[in-house]
PDB file of C-alpha atoms in Angstrom:
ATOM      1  CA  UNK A 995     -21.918 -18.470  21.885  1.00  0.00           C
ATOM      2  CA  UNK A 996     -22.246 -14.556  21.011  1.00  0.00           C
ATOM      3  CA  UNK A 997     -18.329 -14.608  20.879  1.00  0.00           C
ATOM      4  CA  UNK A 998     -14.822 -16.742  20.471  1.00  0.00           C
ATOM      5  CA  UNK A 999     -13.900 -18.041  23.862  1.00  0.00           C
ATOM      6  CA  UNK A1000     -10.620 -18.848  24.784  1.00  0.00           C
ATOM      7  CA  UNK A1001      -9.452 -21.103  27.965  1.00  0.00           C
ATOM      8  CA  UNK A1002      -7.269 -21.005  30.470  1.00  0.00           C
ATOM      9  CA  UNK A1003      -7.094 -16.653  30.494  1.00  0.00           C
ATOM     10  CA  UNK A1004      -3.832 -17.116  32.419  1.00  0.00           C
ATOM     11  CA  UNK A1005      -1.492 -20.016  32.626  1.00  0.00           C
ATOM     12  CA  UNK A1006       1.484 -20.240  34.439  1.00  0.00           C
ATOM     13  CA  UNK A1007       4.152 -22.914  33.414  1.00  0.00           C
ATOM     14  CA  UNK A1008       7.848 -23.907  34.040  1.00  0.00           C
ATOM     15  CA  UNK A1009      10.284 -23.996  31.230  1.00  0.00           C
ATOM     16  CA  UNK A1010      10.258 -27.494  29.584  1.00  0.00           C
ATOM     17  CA  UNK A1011       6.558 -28.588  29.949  1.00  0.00           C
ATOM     18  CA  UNK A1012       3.649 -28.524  27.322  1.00  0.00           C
ATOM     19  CA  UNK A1013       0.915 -26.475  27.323  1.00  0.00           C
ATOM     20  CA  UNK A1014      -2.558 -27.227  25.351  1.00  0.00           C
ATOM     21  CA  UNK A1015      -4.520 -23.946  24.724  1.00  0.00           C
ATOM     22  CA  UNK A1016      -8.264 -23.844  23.634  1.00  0.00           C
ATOM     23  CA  UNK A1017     -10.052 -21.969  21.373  1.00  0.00           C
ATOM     24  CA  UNK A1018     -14.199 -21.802  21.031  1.00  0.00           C
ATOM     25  CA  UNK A1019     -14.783 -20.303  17.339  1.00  0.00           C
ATOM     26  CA  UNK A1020     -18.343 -18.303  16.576  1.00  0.00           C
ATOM     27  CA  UNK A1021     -20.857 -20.870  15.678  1.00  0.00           C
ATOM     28  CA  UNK A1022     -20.886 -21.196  12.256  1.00  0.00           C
ATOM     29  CA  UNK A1023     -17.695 -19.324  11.909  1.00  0.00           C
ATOM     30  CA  UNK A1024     -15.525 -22.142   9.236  1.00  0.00           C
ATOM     31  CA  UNK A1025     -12.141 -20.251   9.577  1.00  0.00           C
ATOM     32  CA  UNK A1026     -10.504 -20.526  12.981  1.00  0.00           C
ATOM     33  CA  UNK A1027      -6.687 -18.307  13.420  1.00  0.00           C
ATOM     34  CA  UNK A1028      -3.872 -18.543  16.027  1.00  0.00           C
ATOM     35  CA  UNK A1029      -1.723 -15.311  16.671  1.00  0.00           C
ATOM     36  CA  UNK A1030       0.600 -14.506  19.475  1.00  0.00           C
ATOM     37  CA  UNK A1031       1.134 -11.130  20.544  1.00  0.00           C
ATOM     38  CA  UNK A1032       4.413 -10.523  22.162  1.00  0.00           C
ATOM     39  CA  UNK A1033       6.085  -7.592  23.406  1.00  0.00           C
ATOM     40  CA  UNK A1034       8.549  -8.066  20.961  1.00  0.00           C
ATOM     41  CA  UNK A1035       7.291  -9.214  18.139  1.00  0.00           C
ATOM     42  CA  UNK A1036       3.842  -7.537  17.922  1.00  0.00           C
ATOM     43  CA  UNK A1037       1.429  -9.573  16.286  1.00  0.00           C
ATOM     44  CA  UNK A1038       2.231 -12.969  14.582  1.00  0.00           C
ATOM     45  CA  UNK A1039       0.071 -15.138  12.576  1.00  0.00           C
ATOM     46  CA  UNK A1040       0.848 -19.173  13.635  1.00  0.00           C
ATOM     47  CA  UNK A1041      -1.807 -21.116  12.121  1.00  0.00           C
ATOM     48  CA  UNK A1042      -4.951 -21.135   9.667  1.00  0.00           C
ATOM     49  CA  UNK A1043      -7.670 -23.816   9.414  1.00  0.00           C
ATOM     50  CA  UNK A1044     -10.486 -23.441   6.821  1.00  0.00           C
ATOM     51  CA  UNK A1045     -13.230 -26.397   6.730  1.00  0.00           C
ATOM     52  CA  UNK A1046     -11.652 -29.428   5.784  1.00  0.00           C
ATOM     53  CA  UNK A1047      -8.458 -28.281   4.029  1.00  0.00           C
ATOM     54  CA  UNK A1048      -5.258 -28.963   5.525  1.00  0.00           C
ATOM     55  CA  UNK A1049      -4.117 -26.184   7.455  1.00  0.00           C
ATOM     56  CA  UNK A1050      -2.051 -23.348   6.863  1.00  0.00           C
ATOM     57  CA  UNK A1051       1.095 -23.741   9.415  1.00  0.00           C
ATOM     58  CA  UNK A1052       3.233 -21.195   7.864  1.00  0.00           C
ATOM     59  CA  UNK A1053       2.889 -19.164  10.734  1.00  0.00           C
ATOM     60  CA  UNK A1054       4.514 -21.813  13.479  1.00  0.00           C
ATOM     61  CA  UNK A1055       8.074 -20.929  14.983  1.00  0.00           C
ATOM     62  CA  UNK A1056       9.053 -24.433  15.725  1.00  0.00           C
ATOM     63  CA  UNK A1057       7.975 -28.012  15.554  1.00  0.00           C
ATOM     64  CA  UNK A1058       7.308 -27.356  19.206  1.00  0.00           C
ATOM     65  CA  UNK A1059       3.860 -25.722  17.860  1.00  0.00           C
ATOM     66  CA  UNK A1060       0.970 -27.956  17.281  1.00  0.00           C
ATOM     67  CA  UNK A1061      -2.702 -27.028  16.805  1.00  0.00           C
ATOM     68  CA  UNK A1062      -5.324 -29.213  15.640  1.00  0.00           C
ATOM     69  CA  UNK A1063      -9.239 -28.685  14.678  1.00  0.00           C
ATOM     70  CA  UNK A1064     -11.770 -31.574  15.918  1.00  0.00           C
ATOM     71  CA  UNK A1065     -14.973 -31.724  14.064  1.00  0.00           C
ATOM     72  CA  UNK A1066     -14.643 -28.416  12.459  1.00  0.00           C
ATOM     73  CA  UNK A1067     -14.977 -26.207  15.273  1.00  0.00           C
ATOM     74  CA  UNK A1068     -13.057 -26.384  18.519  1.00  0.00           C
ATOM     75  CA  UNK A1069      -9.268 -26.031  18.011  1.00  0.00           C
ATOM     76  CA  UNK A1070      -6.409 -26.616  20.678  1.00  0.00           C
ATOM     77  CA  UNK A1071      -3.023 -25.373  19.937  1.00  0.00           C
ATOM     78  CA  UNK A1072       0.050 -27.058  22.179  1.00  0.00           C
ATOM     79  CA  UNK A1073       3.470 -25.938  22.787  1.00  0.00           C
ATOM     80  CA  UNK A1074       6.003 -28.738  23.859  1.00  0.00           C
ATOM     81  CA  UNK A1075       9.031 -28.036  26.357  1.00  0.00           C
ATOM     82  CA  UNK A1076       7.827 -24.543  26.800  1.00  0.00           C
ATOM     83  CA  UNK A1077      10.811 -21.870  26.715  1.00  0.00           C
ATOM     84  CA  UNK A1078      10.660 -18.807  27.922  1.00  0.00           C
ATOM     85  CA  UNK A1079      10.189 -16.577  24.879  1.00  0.00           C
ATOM     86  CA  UNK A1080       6.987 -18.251  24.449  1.00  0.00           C
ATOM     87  CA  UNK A1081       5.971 -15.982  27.292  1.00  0.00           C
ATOM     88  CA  UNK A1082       2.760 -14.159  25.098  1.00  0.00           C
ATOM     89  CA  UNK A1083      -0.489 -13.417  24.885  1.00  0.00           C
ATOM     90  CA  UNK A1084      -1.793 -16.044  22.352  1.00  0.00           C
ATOM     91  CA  UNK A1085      -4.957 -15.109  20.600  1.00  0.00           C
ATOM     92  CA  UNK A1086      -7.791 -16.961  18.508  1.00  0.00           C
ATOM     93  CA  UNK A1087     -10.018 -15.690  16.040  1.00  0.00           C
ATOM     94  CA  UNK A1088     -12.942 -17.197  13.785  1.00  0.00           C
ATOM     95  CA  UNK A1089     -14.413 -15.841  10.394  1.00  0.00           C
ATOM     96  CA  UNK A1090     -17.275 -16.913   8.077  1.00  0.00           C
ATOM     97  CA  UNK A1091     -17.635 -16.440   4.393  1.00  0.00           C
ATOM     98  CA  UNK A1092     -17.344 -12.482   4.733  1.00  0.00           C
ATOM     99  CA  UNK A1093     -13.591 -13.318   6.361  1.00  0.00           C
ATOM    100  CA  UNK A1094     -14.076 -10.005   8.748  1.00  0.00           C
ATOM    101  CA  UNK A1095     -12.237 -12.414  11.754  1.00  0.00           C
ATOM    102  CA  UNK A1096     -13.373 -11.598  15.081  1.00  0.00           C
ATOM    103  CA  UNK A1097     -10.835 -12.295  18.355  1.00  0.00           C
ATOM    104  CA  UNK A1098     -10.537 -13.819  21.580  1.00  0.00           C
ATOM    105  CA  UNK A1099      -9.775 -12.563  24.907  1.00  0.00           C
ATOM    106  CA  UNK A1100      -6.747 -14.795  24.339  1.00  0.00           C
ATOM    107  CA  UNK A1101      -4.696 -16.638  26.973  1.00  0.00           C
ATOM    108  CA  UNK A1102      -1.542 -15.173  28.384  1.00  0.00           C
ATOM    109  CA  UNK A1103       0.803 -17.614  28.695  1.00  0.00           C
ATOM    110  CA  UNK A1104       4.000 -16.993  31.183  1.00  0.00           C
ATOM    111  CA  UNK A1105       6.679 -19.660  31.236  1.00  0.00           C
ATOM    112  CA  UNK A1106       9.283 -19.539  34.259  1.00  0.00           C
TER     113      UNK A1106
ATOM    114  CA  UNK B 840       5.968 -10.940   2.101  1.00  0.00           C
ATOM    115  CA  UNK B 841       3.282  -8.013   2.936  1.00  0.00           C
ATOM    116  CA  UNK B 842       4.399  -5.773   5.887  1.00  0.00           C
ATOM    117  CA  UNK B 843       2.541  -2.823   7.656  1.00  0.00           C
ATOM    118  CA  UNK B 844       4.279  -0.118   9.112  1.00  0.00           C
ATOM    119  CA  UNK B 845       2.315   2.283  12.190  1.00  0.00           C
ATOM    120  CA  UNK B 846       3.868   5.562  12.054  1.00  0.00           C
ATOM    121  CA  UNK B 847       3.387   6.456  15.572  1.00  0.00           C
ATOM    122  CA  UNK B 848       4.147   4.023  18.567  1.00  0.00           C
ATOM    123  CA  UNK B 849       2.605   6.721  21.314  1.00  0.00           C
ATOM    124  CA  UNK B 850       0.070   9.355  20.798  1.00  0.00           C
ATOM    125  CA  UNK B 851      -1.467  12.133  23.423  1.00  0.00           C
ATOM    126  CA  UNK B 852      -4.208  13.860  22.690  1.00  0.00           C
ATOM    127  CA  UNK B 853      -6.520  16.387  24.717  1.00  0.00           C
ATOM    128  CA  UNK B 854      -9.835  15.509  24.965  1.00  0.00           C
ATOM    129  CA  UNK B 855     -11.538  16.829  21.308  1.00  0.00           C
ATOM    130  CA  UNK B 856      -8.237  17.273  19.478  1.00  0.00           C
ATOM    131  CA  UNK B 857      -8.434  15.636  16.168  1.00  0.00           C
ATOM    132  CA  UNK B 858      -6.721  11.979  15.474  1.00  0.00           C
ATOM    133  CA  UNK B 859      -5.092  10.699  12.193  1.00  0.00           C
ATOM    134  CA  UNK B 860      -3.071   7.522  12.554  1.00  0.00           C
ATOM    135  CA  UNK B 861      -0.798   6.631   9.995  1.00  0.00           C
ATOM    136  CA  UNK B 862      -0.716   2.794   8.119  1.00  0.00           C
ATOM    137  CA  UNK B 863       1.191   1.857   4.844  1.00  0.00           C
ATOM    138  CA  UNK B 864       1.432  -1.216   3.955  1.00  0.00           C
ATOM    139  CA  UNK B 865       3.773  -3.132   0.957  1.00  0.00           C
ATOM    140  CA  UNK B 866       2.396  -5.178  -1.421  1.00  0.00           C
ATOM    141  CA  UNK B 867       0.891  -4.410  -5.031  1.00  0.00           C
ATOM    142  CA  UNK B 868      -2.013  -6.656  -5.622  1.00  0.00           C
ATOM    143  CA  UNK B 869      -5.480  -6.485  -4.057  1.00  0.00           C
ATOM    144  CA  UNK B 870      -5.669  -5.871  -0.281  1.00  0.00           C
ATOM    145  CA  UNK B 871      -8.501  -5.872   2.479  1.00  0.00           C
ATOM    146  CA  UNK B 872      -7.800  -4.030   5.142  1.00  0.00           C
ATOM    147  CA  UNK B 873      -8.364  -3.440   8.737  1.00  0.00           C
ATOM    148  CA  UNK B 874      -8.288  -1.760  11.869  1.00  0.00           C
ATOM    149  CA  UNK B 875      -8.378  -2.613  15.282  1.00  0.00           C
ATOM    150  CA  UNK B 876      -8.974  -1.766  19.070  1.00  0.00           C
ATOM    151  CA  UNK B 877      -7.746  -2.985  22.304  1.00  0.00           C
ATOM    152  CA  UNK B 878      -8.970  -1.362  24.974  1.00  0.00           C
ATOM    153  CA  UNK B 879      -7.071  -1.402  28.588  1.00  0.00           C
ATOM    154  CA  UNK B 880      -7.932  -4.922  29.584  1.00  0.00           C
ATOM    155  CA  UNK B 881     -10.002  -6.078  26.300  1.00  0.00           C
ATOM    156  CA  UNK B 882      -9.867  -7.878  23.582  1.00  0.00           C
ATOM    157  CA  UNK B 883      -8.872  -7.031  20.071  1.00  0.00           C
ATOM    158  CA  UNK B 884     -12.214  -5.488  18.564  1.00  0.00           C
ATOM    159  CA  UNK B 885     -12.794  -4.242  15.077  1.00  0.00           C
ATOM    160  CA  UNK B 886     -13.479  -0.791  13.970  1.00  0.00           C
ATOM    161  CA  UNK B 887     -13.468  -1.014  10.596  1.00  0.00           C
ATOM    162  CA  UNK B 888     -12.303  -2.368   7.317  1.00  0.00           C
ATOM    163  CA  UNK B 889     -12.221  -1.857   3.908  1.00  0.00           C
ATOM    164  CA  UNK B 890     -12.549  -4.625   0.849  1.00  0.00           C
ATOM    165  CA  UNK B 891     -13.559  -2.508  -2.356  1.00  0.00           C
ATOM    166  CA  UNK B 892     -15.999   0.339  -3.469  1.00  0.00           C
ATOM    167  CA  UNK B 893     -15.827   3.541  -1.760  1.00  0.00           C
ATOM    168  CA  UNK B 894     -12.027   4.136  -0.200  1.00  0.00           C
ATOM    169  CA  UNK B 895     -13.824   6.179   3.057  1.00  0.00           C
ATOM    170  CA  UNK B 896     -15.227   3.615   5.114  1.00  0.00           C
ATOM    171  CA  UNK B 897     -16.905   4.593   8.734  1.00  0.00           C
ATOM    172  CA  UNK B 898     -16.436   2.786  11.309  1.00  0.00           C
ATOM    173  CA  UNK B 899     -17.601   2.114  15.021  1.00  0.00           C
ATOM    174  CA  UNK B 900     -17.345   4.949  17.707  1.00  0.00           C
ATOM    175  CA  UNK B 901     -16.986   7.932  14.719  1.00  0.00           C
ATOM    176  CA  UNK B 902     -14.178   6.559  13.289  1.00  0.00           C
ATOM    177  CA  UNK B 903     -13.261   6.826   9.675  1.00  0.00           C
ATOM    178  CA  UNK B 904     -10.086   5.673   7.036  1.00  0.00           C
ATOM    179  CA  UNK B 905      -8.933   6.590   3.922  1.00  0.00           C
ATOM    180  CA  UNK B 906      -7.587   4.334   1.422  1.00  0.00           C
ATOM    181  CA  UNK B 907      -5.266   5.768  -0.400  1.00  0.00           C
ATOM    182  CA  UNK B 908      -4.242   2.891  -3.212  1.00  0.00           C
ATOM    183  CA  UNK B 909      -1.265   5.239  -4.935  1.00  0.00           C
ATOM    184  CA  UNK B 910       0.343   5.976  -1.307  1.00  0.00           C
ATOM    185  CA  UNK B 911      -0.224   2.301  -0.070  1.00  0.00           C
ATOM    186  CA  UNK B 912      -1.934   3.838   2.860  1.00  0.00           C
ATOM    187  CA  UNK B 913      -4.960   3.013   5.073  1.00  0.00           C
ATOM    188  CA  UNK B 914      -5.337   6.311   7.626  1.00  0.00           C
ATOM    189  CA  UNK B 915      -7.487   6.413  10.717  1.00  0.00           C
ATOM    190  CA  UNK B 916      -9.387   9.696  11.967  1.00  0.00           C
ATOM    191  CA  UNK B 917     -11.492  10.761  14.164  1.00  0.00           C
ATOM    192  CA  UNK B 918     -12.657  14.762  14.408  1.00  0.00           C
ATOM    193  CA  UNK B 919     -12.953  14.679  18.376  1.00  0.00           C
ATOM    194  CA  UNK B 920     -11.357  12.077  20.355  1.00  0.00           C
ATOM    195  CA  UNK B 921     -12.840  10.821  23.785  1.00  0.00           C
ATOM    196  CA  UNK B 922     -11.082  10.032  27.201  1.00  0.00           C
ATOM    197  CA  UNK B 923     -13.012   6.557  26.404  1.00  0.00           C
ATOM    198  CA  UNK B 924     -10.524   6.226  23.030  1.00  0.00           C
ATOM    199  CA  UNK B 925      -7.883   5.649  25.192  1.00  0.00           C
ATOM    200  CA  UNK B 926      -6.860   2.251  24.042  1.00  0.00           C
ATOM    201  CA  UNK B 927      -3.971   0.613  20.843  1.00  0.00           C
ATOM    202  CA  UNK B 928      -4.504   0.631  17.241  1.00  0.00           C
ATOM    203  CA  UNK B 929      -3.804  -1.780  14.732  1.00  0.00           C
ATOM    204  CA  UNK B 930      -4.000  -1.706  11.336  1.00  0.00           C
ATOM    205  CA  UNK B 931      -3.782  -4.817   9.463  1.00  0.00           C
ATOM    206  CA  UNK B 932      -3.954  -5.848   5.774  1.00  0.00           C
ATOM    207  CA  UNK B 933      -5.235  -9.139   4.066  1.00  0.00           C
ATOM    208  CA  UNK B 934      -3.966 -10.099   0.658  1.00  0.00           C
ATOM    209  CA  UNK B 935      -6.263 -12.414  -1.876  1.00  0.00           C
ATOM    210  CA  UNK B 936      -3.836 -14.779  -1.489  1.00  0.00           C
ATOM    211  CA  UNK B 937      -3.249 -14.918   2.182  1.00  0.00           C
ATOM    212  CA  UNK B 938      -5.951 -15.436   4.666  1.00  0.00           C
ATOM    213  CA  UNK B 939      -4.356 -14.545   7.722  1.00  0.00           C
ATOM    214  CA  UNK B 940      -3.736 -10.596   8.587  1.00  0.00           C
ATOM    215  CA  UNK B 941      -0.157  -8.883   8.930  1.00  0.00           C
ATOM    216  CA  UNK B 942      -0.671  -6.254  11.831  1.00  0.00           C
ATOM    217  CA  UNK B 943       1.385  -3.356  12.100  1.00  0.00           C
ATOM    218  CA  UNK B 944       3.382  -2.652  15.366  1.00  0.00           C
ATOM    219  CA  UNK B 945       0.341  -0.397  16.856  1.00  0.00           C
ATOM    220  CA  UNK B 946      -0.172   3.017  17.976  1.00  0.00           C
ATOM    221  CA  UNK B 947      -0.537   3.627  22.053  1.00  0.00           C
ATOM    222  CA  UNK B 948      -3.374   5.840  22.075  1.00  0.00           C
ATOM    223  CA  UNK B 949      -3.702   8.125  25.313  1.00  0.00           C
ATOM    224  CA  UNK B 950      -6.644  10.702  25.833  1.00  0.00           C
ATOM    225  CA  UNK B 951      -5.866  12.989  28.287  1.00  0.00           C
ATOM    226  CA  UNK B 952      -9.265  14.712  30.061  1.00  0.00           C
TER     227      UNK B 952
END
């Protein structure tokens, strides 16, 4: 696709369930991000994947956050008993050699 | 760790008044760095970025930084700003060593007609 697409947009969940996100990288694109952008926190980095290489989790708040890469392109990330302050608008973005990384719409997540 | 700081949280501007938003980052090696747009209901695009050579780098739209290596500082400007430039800012920086980007806070961005 011209684009990274990100599914749902919106998602509405009660406290305590999981939640799989899904991210569509640029074709081609071997880097694939996570963020979250939260009202209070701005901007966080949560996870890295590059090719093959195992990926970079630094970025995860708890062992609630899981993301995995199939075959080198699509990636789903999953949050387990959902709290609240993982209300956010979490965001995906893909780069190629050049590393410029282009975004997602992303997929606000609300959890009542 | 690398941090970013965004001077300003909320900017107006009249329609052709001139735009410089601040970024400074911390860290002392080698840095790529970034800015970016969200516009009311869009997705984080970019506008431009800078990894070495010349330190004024144009962007998309009639944008232009400044990097500034002694101050640590990656400016944005534009001569005229648009009702359309309504939107947030963020800077971000990339080390060599780090793949992922540290944003800064943002700038709120508000072009009144």
């Amino acid at each position: 696709g011209a684009g990274v697409s990100q599914s749902p947009s919106n998602k509405v969940t009660e406290k305590g369930k999981d939640v799989e996100l899904r991210c569509d990288p640029i074709s081609g694109h071997t880097a694939l991000y996570w963020y979250r952008q939260s009202l209070g926190q701005g901007l966080e980095f949560l996870i890295y994947f590059q090719g093959n290489s195992a990926p970079d989790k630094s970025g995860l708040p708890s062992d609630r956050f899981s993301a995995e890469r199939t075959g080198g392109s699509v990636s789903t990330l999953t949050i387990q008993r959902t709290q609240q302050e993982d209300s956010a608008v979490y965001l995906c973005a893909s780069s190629s050699q050049e590393e410029t990384q282009y975004f997602g719409p992303g997929t606000r997540l609300l959890v009542l | 760790a690398q941090s970013v700081s965004q001077h300003n949280h909320h900017v107006i501007l009249s329609e052709a008044a001139s735009l410089e938003l601040g970024c400074n980052y911390s860290y002392g090696g080698t840095v790529n760095l970034f800015w970016y747009v969200q516009y009311p209901g869009q997705h984080l695009q970019l506008l431009l970025k800078y990894f070495s050579g010349d330190p004024l780098v144009k962007g998309i739209k009639g944008f232009e930084a400044e990097f500034i290596k002694s101050k640590f500082s990656f400016n944005l400007r534009k001569p005229s700003v648009q009702w359309s430039d309504t939107a947030e800012y963020f800077c971000a920086v990339r080390t060599v060593s780090a793949r992922q980007l540290t944003f800064g806070s943002g700038t709120q961005l508000t072009v009144l007609p």
